[in-house]
Amino acid sequence: MPITQQNALVLPQKGADFVLDTAIPVPKPGKEEVLVKVKSVALTPADAKLRKFGLIYGDYPGILGFDITGEVVELGEGADRFKVGDRVFYGGNFVNEYCGFQEYALADQNTTMLIPSTLSYDEAATLPVALWTAYLGLYNIIPYGLALKSILDDGGMGAYEGKAIFISGGPSSVGQTAIQFAKLSGFTYIITTASAKHTEYLKSLGATHIVDRDIPVAEIPAALKNIVGSLEIESAYDAIGDADTSLAQAMAAIVPGGRVLTTNPMVVFEPQDGKALSRVNATATIQHNVEPLRKLAVRIPSLLEAKSIQPARIEVLPGGFSAIPEGLDRIFNGQVSGVKLVIHPEDTA
Ligand SMILES: NC(=O)c1ccc[n+]([C@@H]2O[C@H](COP(=O)([O-])OP(=O)(O)OC[C@H]3O[C@@H](n4cnc5c(N)ncnc54)[C@H](OP(=O)(O)O)[C@@H]3O)[C@@H](O)[C@H]2O)c1
């Protein structure tokens, strides 16, 4: 008998806290979709913000959960990239049926990625949203990305040898992944802001220089000149999305004519001095994201296998869905440092 109902952690209405609903229908995969039995989900700032400030999509009751891994259990019509039993990971796409705080979720086969045998479900769960946001932010077209030459295109690997990039917020999941892509792009200088405790780890990922995260914006040009000399920094990636700190630091890092990418698509910020701003929204269904993410889905397993991209460090929360509210509180209050919080639906009592 196919399973028709499942457990899901649901937001009943704006401002109300999560409840465990034991009778949510198991969705049917449509054309080029697969049904995934969710194994491991990582908690993200997006989950924390949408829970507090309200859904920006659909109606209540709402389901969150954007860093999803699991096992393919059913194939929709024309779904030929995967077979039943494959281990996959992907980003939830802001529709209840495609989100991860439930036992079974839908996935678009074309942007869903195969987990290589070298990674556990927990490790893979740290990656989807960060991967998509870092990849699109660096390589997608203007004004959605920095339009750097993609590492997935001919000649893209190592293309920026001799150049420098500034990344504010290296310890964030997105920042860690952007550092690793920047390394593959060949940047000679990968300069990131972080608290000192993250120095060794970020250098292991490819950062060449760490600048204190609290450096005043006015001191950025001199600090960078000490590192790169007369080399001009044309590109910067704001992995935090705060107008007054991380974004202002990134703007101060680049030369006139340069461009900053911010991970805050809604931020109010007017670039000055001939500098430009791109904004990434890593939702997979947005038209300009579809092709880049399809290409990434095909190529990412081999990059992971080769350890060219590494998963983040993890903290597994016991208790399954019941651990999510406290985990999201910790994220919202800035109490998670350099790790991804991960839960297993199967651990729910
Ligand atoms: N536009 C999109 O599609 C999209 C997608 C994903 C994420 N985002 C946004 O991108 C941002 C990062 O998300 P995430 O999941 O990568 O975050 P995260 O992993 O939760 O980031 C937490 C880490 O960021 C560090 N950090 C915080 N503020 C910093 C600052 N000003 N300078 C340097 N480091 C700082 C903290 O360092 P300490 O350990 O020192 O405290 C902590 O280790 C969030 O605002 C998120 O909403 C946007």
Coordinates of C-alpha atoms and ligand atoms in Angstrom, one line a residue:
M1 CA 0.0 0.0 0.0
P2 CA 1.5 3.4 -0.9
I3 CA 1.8 5.8 2.0
T4 CA -0.7 8.6 1.6
Q5 CA -0.3 10.6 4.8
Q6 CA 2.8 11.8 6.6
N7 CA 4.2 13.9 9.5
A8 CA 5.2 17.5 8.7
L9 CA 6.2 20.4 10.9
V10 CA 3.7 23.1 9.9
L11 CA 3.3 26.9 10.6
P12 CA -0.5 27.2 11.1
Q13 CA -0.6 30.9 10.6
K14 CA 1.5 34.1 10.7
G15 CA 3.0 34.6 14.1
A16 CA 2.0 31.2 15.4
D17 CA 4.7 28.6 16.2
F18 CA 5.2 25.3 14.5
V19 CA 2.9 22.3 15.2
L20 CA 3.4 18.7 14.2
D21 CA 0.7 17.7 11.7
T22 CA 0.4 13.9 11.3
A23 CA -2.0 14.0 8.4
I24 CA -0.4 15.9 5.6
P25 CA -0.9 14.3 2.2
V26 CA 2.1 12.7 0.6
P27 CA 2.4 14.6 -2.7
K28 CA 2.5 12.9 -6.1
P29 CA 5.5 13.7 -8.4
G30 CA 4.5 15.5 -11.6
K31 CA 6.3 15.7 -14.9
E32 CA 10.1 15.4 -14.6
E33 CA 9.7 15.4 -10.8
V34 CA 10.7 12.8 -8.2
L35 CA 9.3 12.0 -4.7
V36 CA 12.0 12.0 -2.0
K37 CA 11.9 10.3 1.4
V38 CA 13.6 13.1 3.4
K39 CA 16.6 11.8 5.4
S40 CA 18.4 14.8 6.6
V41 CA 17.5 18.6 6.5
A42 CA 19.8 21.5 7.4
L43 CA 18.3 24.6 9.0
T44 CA 18.9 27.9 7.2
P45 CA 18.5 31.6 8.0
A46 CA 15.7 31.7 5.5
D47 CA 13.7 29.2 7.6
A48 CA 14.4 31.4 10.7
K49 CA 13.3 34.6 9.0
L50 CA 10.2 33.3 7.3
R51 CA 9.0 31.7 10.6
K52 CA 9.4 35.1 12.4
F53 CA 8.3 37.5 9.7
G54 CA 5.8 35.5 7.7
L55 CA 5.8 33.4 4.5
I56 CA 6.6 35.3 1.3
Y57 CA 4.9 32.5 -0.7
G58 CA 1.7 30.6 -0.6
D59 CA -0.9 30.5 2.1
Y60 CA -0.9 29.2 5.6
P61 CA -0.5 26.5 6.8
G62 CA 3.1 26.6 5.5
I63 CA 6.0 24.2 5.5
L64 CA 9.6 25.3 5.5
G65 CA 12.9 23.5 5.1
F66 CA 15.2 24.4 2.2
D67 CA 18.4 22.3 2.5
I68 CA 17.0 18.9 1.7
T69 CA 18.5 15.4 1.2
G70 CA 16.8 12.0 0.9
E71 CA 16.2 8.9 -1.1
V72 CA 14.2 8.8 -4.3
V73 CA 11.1 6.7 -3.8
E74 CA 8.9 7.5 -6.8
L75 CA 9.5 8.8 -10.3
G76 CA 7.1 11.2 -12.1
E77 CA 6.4 11.1 -15.8
G78 CA 9.6 11.6 -17.8
A79 CA 11.8 11.6 -14.7
D80 CA 14.8 9.8 -16.2
R81 CA 17.8 11.4 -14.4
F82 CA 17.3 9.3 -11.3
K83 CA 16.2 5.8 -10.2
V84 CA 14.3 4.7 -7.1
G85 CA 16.9 4.4 -4.3
D86 CA 19.2 7.2 -5.5
R87 CA 20.5 9.5 -2.8
V88 CA 19.8 13.1 -3.7
F89 CA 20.1 16.7 -2.4
Y90 CA 18.4 19.9 -3.5
G91 CA 17.1 23.3 -2.3
G92 CA 13.4 23.6 -1.4
N93 CA 11.6 25.9 -3.7
F94 CA 9.1 27.9 -1.6
V95 CA 6.0 25.7 -2.2
N96 CA 4.9 23.4 0.7
E97 CA 5.2 20.2 -1.3
Y98 CA 8.9 21.0 -2.3
C99 CA 10.1 21.9 1.3
G100 CA 11.9 19.6 3.7
F101 CA 10.3 19.8 7.1
Q102 CA 8.1 16.8 6.2
E103 CA 8.8 13.1 5.6
Y104 CA 8.2 13.1 1.8
A105 CA 8.9 16.1 -0.5
L106 CA 8.9 16.7 -4.2
A107 CA 11.9 17.6 -6.3
D108 CA 12.4 18.9 -9.8
Q109 CA 14.7 16.3 -11.3
N110 CA 16.6 18.8 -13.4
T111 CA 18.0 20.9 -10.5
T112 CA 18.3 17.9 -8.1
M113 CA 21.8 16.6 -7.5
L114 CA 23.1 13.1 -6.9
I115 CA 24.9 12.6 -3.6
P116 CA 28.3 11.0 -4.3
S117 CA 29.2 7.9 -2.2
T118 CA 31.9 10.0 -0.4
L119 CA 29.2 12.1 1.4
S120 CA 26.7 11.2 4.1
Y121 CA 23.1 12.6 4.0
D122 CA 24.1 14.9 6.9
E123 CA 27.1 16.3 5.0
A124 CA 25.1 16.8 1.8
A125 CA 22.3 18.6 3.7
T126 CA 24.8 21.4 4.4
L127 CA 25.2 22.2 0.8
P128 CA 22.2 22.9 -1.5
V129 CA 21.3 26.5 -0.7
A130 CA 24.9 27.6 -0.1
L131 CA 26.0 25.9 -3.3
W132 CA 23.2 27.5 -5.3
T133 CA 23.7 31.0 -3.8
A134 CA 27.5 31.0 -4.1
Y135 CA 27.4 29.6 -7.7
L136 CA 24.7 31.9 -9.0
G137 CA 26.1 34.9 -7.2
L138 CA 29.6 34.5 -8.7
Y139 CA 28.7 33.2 -12.2
N140 CA 25.1 34.2 -13.1
I141 CA 24.4 37.1 -15.4
I142 CA 24.2 40.7 -14.3
P143 CA 22.2 41.9 -12.3
Y144 CA 21.7 38.6 -10.6
G145 CA 25.3 37.6 -10.3
L146 CA 28.9 38.9 -10.9
A147 CA 29.0 37.3 -14.3
L148 CA 32.4 35.8 -13.7
K149 CA 33.5 33.1 -16.2
S150 CA 31.9 29.9 -14.8
I151 CA 34.2 27.1 -13.6
L152 CA 31.9 24.8 -15.5
D153 CA 32.6 26.4 -18.8
D154 CA 35.7 25.7 -20.9
G155 CA 38.6 27.7 -19.6
G156 CA 36.7 28.7 -16.4
M157 CA 38.8 26.7 -14.0
G158 CA 41.7 29.0 -12.9
A159 CA 40.5 31.8 -15.1
Y160 CA 41.2 34.5 -12.5
E161 CA 44.8 33.8 -11.8
G162 CA 46.6 37.0 -10.8
K163 CA 43.3 38.7 -9.7
A164 CA 41.8 39.3 -6.2
I165 CA 38.3 38.9 -4.9
F166 CA 36.9 40.2 -1.5
I167 CA 34.2 38.1 0.3
S168 CA 32.5 39.5 3.3
G169 CA 31.4 36.9 5.8
G170 CA 33.6 33.9 4.9
P171 CA 32.4 31.8 7.9
S172 CA 28.7 31.7 6.7
S173 CA 27.7 28.7 4.8
V174 CA 27.4 30.8 1.6
G175 CA 30.7 32.4 2.3
Q176 CA 32.5 29.1 2.8
T177 CA 31.2 27.9 -0.5
A178 CA 32.0 31.1 -2.3
I179 CA 35.6 30.8 -1.1
Q180 CA 35.8 27.3 -2.5
F181 CA 34.4 28.4 -5.9
A182 CA 36.7 31.4 -5.9
K183 CA 39.6 29.0 -5.4
L184 CA 38.5 26.9 -8.3
S185 CA 38.3 30.1 -10.4
G186 CA 41.9 30.6 -9.7
F187 CA 41.9 33.9 -7.8
T188 CA 45.4 34.6 -6.4
Y189 CA 44.0 36.7 -3.5
I190 CA 40.8 35.5 -1.8
I191 CA 40.3 37.9 1.1
T192 CA 37.5 37.4 3.5
T193 CA 36.1 39.0 6.7
A194 CA 35.7 36.7 9.8
S195 CA 36.3 36.6 13.5
A196 CA 39.8 35.3 14.2
K197 CA 38.6 31.9 15.4
H198 CA 37.7 30.9 11.9
T199 CA 41.1 31.8 10.3
E200 CA 42.5 28.3 10.1
Y201 CA 39.4 26.7 8.7
L202 CA 38.8 29.4 6.1
K203 CA 42.4 29.1 5.0
S204 CA 41.9 25.4 4.6
L205 CA 39.0 26.1 2.2
G206 CA 41.1 28.5 0.1
A207 CA 40.9 31.9 1.7
T208 CA 44.3 33.6 1.4
H209 CA 43.8 36.4 3.8
I210 CA 41.4 37.1 6.7
V211 CA 40.4 40.6 7.7
D212 CA 38.6 41.2 11.1
R213 CA 34.8 41.1 10.5
D214 CA 34.4 44.3 12.6
I215 CA 36.9 46.4 10.6
P216 CA 35.4 49.9 10.0
V217 CA 34.3 50.4 6.4
A218 CA 36.6 53.4 6.1
E219 CA 39.7 51.3 6.9
I220 CA 39.0 48.7 4.2
P221 CA 40.9 50.3 1.3
A222 CA 44.1 50.7 3.3
A223 CA 43.8 47.2 4.8
L224 CA 43.4 45.7 1.3
K225 CA 46.2 47.8 -0.1
N226 CA 48.5 46.2 2.5
I227 CA 47.5 42.8 1.0
V228 CA 47.3 43.3 -2.7
G229 CA 49.4 46.4 -3.3
S230 CA 48.4 48.2 -6.4
L231 CA 46.2 45.3 -7.8
E232 CA 42.7 46.5 -8.3
I233 CA 39.8 44.5 -6.8
E234 CA 36.9 44.5 -9.3
S235 CA 34.6 41.9 -7.7
A236 CA 33.3 41.4 -4.2
Y237 CA 30.8 39.0 -2.7
D238 CA 28.7 40.0 0.3
A239 CA 27.7 36.7 1.9
I240 CA 25.9 38.3 4.8
G241 CA 23.6 40.9 3.3
D242 CA 23.8 43.7 5.8
A243 CA 23.8 47.1 4.3
D244 CA 25.8 48.9 7.0
T245 CA 28.5 46.2 7.6
S246 CA 29.1 43.4 5.2
L247 CA 27.8 45.1 2.0
A248 CA 29.4 48.5 2.9
Q249 CA 32.7 46.6 3.4
A250 CA 32.4 44.9 0.1
M251 CA 31.6 48.2 -1.7
A252 CA 34.6 49.8 -0.1
A253 CA 36.8 46.9 -1.3
I254 CA 36.2 47.4 -5.0
V255 CA 37.4 50.0 -7.5
P256 CA 35.1 52.3 -9.5
G257 CA 33.6 50.2 -12.3
G258 CA 33.7 47.2 -10.1
R259 CA 30.7 45.2 -8.9
V260 CA 29.4 43.7 -5.6
L261 CA 27.0 40.8 -5.3
T262 CA 24.8 40.7 -2.2
T263 CA 22.9 37.7 -0.8
N264 CA 20.2 40.1 0.4
P265 CA 18.0 40.6 -2.6
M266 CA 15.8 43.1 -0.8
V267 CA 18.5 45.3 0.7
V268 CA 18.1 49.1 0.3
F269 CA 21.5 50.3 -0.9
E270 CA 22.5 52.8 -3.6
P271 CA 26.0 52.2 -4.9
Q272 CA 28.2 55.3 -5.4
D273 CA 31.4 56.2 -7.3
G274 CA 30.5 54.2 -10.4
K275 CA 30.3 50.9 -8.5
A276 CA 27.5 48.4 -9.2
L277 CA 25.4 46.0 -7.2
S278 CA 24.0 42.6 -8.2
R279 CA 21.5 40.6 -6.0
V280 CA 21.1 36.9 -5.9
N281 CA 17.9 35.1 -5.2
A282 CA 18.7 31.4 -5.4
T283 CA 15.2 30.1 -5.9
A284 CA 15.6 27.4 -8.5
T285 CA 12.4 28.1 -10.4
I286 CA 13.4 31.8 -11.3
Q287 CA 13.9 31.8 -15.0
H288 CA 17.5 33.2 -15.0
N289 CA 18.5 30.5 -12.5
V290 CA 17.2 27.5 -14.2
E291 CA 20.0 26.8 -16.8
P292 CA 22.9 27.5 -14.5
L293 CA 21.4 25.2 -11.8
R294 CA 20.7 22.5 -14.3
K295 CA 24.4 22.6 -15.4
L296 CA 25.6 22.6 -11.8
A297 CA 23.3 19.6 -11.0
V298 CA 25.1 17.6 -13.6
R299 CA 28.6 18.6 -12.7
I300 CA 28.6 18.9 -8.9
P301 CA 28.8 15.2 -7.9
S302 CA 32.3 15.0 -9.5
L303 CA 33.5 18.2 -7.8
L304 CA 32.3 16.8 -4.5
E305 CA 33.9 13.5 -5.1
A306 CA 37.2 15.2 -5.9
K307 CA 36.8 17.3 -2.7
S308 CA 37.0 20.4 -4.8
I309 CA 33.9 21.6 -2.8
Q310 CA 33.6 20.4 0.8
P311 CA 30.5 20.2 2.9
A312 CA 30.2 22.4 6.0
R313 CA 30.8 21.1 9.5
I314 CA 27.6 19.8 11.2
E315 CA 25.8 19.6 14.5
V316 CA 23.0 17.0 14.4
L317 CA 20.1 18.0 16.7
P318 CA 18.4 15.0 18.4
G319 CA 14.6 14.8 18.3
G320 CA 13.8 15.2 14.6
F321 CA 11.2 17.9 13.8
S322 CA 10.8 18.8 17.5
A323 CA 14.3 20.2 17.5
I324 CA 13.6 22.7 14.7
P325 CA 12.0 25.6 16.7
E326 CA 15.0 25.8 19.1
G327 CA 17.5 25.4 16.3
L328 CA 15.9 28.2 14.3
D329 CA 15.9 30.4 17.5
R330 CA 19.7 29.9 17.7
I331 CA 20.2 30.8 14.0
F332 CA 17.9 33.9 14.4
N333 CA 19.8 35.1 17.5
G334 CA 23.2 34.6 15.9
Q335 CA 24.2 31.7 18.2
V336 CA 25.3 29.3 15.5
S337 CA 29.0 29.7 14.6
G338 CA 30.6 28.0 11.6
V339 CA 28.4 24.9 11.7
K340 CA 25.1 23.8 10.1
L341 CA 22.3 22.5 12.3
V342 CA 20.9 19.3 10.9
I343 CA 17.8 17.2 11.8
H344 CA 16.5 13.8 10.7
P345 CA 12.7 13.5 10.2
E346 CA 13.1 9.8 11.2
D347 CA 14.2 10.9 14.7
T348 CA 10.8 12.5 15.5
A349 CA 9.2 10.8 18.5
Ligands
LIG1 N1 19.5 35.4 -1.6 C1 19.5 34.1 -1.4 O1 18.9 33.3 -2.2 C2 20.1 33.6 -0.2 C3 20.3 32.2 0.0 C4 21.0 31.7 1.1 C5 21.3 32.6 2.1 N2 21.0 33.9 2.0 C6 21.4 34.9 3.0 O2 22.8 34.9 3.1 C7 23.2 35.1 4.5 C8 24.1 34.0 4.9 O3 23.4 32.8 5.0 P1 24.1 31.5 5.5 O4 23.2 30.4 5.6 O5 25.4 31.3 4.8 O6 24.4 32.0 7.0 P2 25.0 31.2 8.3 O7 25.8 30.0 7.8 O8 23.9 31.0 9.3 O9 26.0 32.3 8.9 C9 26.5 32.3 10.2 C10 27.9 32.7 10.2 O10 28.1 34.0 9.6 C11 29.1 34.7 10.3 N3 28.8 36.1 10.2 C12 27.7 36.7 10.6 N4 27.8 38.1 10.3 C13 29.0 38.3 9.9 C14 29.8 39.4 9.5 N5 29.2 40.7 9.5 N6 31.0 39.3 9.0 C15 31.6 38.1 9.0 N7 31.0 36.9 9.4 C16 29.7 37.0 9.8 C17 29.0 34.2 11.7 O11 30.3 34.3 12.2 P3 30.7 34.0 13.8 O12 30.8 32.5 13.9 O13 31.9 34.8 14.0 O14 29.5 34.5 14.6 C18 28.5 32.7 11.6 O15 29.6 31.8 11.6 C19 21.8 35.2 5.3 O16 21.5 36.5 5.4 C20 20.9 34.5 4.4 O17 19.5 34.9 4.6 C21 20.4 34.4 0.9

